[in-house]
């Protein structure tokens, strides 16, 4: 599970649905990403999108994902 991703999302007051819509993916697919079931190695397109939405540098997203 990507607790760091859930924590960042919650800090911004966003729901899974909010982020999924901004990324242009289904809520269920985003949920699987956050739960670590999909995108086990997060690609740069997703990391870049999350960076913009969560207002966190891409390098931080990559760093946090590598620690999991």
Coordinates of C-alpha atoms in Angstrom, one line a residue:
X1 CA 0.0 0.0 0.0
X2 CA 1.2 3.5 -0.8
X3 CA 0.4 5.1 2.5
X4 CA 2.5 8.1 1.5
X5 CA 0.2 8.7 -1.5
X6 CA -3.0 8.4 0.6
X7 CA -1.4 10.8 3.2
X8 CA -0.5 13.4 0.5
X9 CA -4.0 13.1 -1.0
X10 CA -5.7 13.6 2.4
X11 CA -3.4 16.6 3.2
X12 CA -4.8 18.3 0.0
X13 CA -8.3 17.4 1.0
X14 CA -8.8 15.4 -2.2
X15 CA -10.7 12.2 -2.7
X16 CA -9.7 9.2 -4.9
X17 CA -12.4 10.3 -7.3
X18 CA -10.9 13.8 -7.5
X19 CA -7.5 12.6 -8.4
X20 CA -8.7 9.9 -10.8
X21 CA -10.7 12.6 -12.7
X22 CA -7.7 14.9 -12.9
X23 CA -5.5 12.0 -14.2
X24 CA -8.2 10.9 -16.7
X25 CA -8.4 7.4 -15.2
X26 CA -11.2 5.5 -13.4
X27 CA -11.5 5.7 -9.7
X28 CA -11.1 2.0 -9.3
X29 CA -7.8 2.1 -11.3
X30 CA -6.6 4.9 -9.1
X31 CA -7.6 3.0 -6.0
X32 CA -5.6 0.0 -7.2
X33 CA -2.6 2.3 -7.7
X34 CA -2.9 3.7 -4.2
X35 CA -3.3 0.2 -2.8
X36 CA -0.1 -0.9 -4.6
X37 CA -2.0 -3.4 -6.9
X38 CA -1.3 -1.5 -10.1
X39 CA 1.7 0.5 -11.4
X40 CA 4.0 -1.5 -9.0
X41 CA 6.7 0.5 -10.6
X42 CA 5.2 3.9 -11.1
X43 CA 5.8 5.3 -14.6
X44 CA 6.9 8.9 -15.1
X45 CA 3.6 9.9 -16.7
X46 CA 1.7 9.0 -13.6
X47 CA 4.4 10.5 -11.3
X48 CA 4.3 13.7 -13.3
X49 CA 0.5 13.9 -13.1
X50 CA 0.5 13.2 -9.3
X51 CA 3.2 15.8 -8.9
X52 CA 1.1 18.5 -10.5
X53 CA -2.1 17.5 -8.7
X54 CA -0.5 17.2 -5.2
X55 CA 1.9 20.1 -5.7
X56 CA 4.9 18.0 -4.9
X57 CA 8.1 17.8 -7.0
X58 CA 8.3 14.7 -9.3
X59 CA 11.6 13.8 -7.6
X60 CA 9.8 13.6 -4.2
X61 CA 7.1 11.3 -5.7
X62 CA 9.8 9.0 -7.2
X63 CA 11.7 9.0 -3.9
X64 CA 8.6 8.1 -1.8
X65 CA 7.6 5.4 -4.3
X66 CA 11.1 3.8 -4.2
X67 CA 10.9 3.6 -0.4
X68 CA 7.8 1.5 -0.3

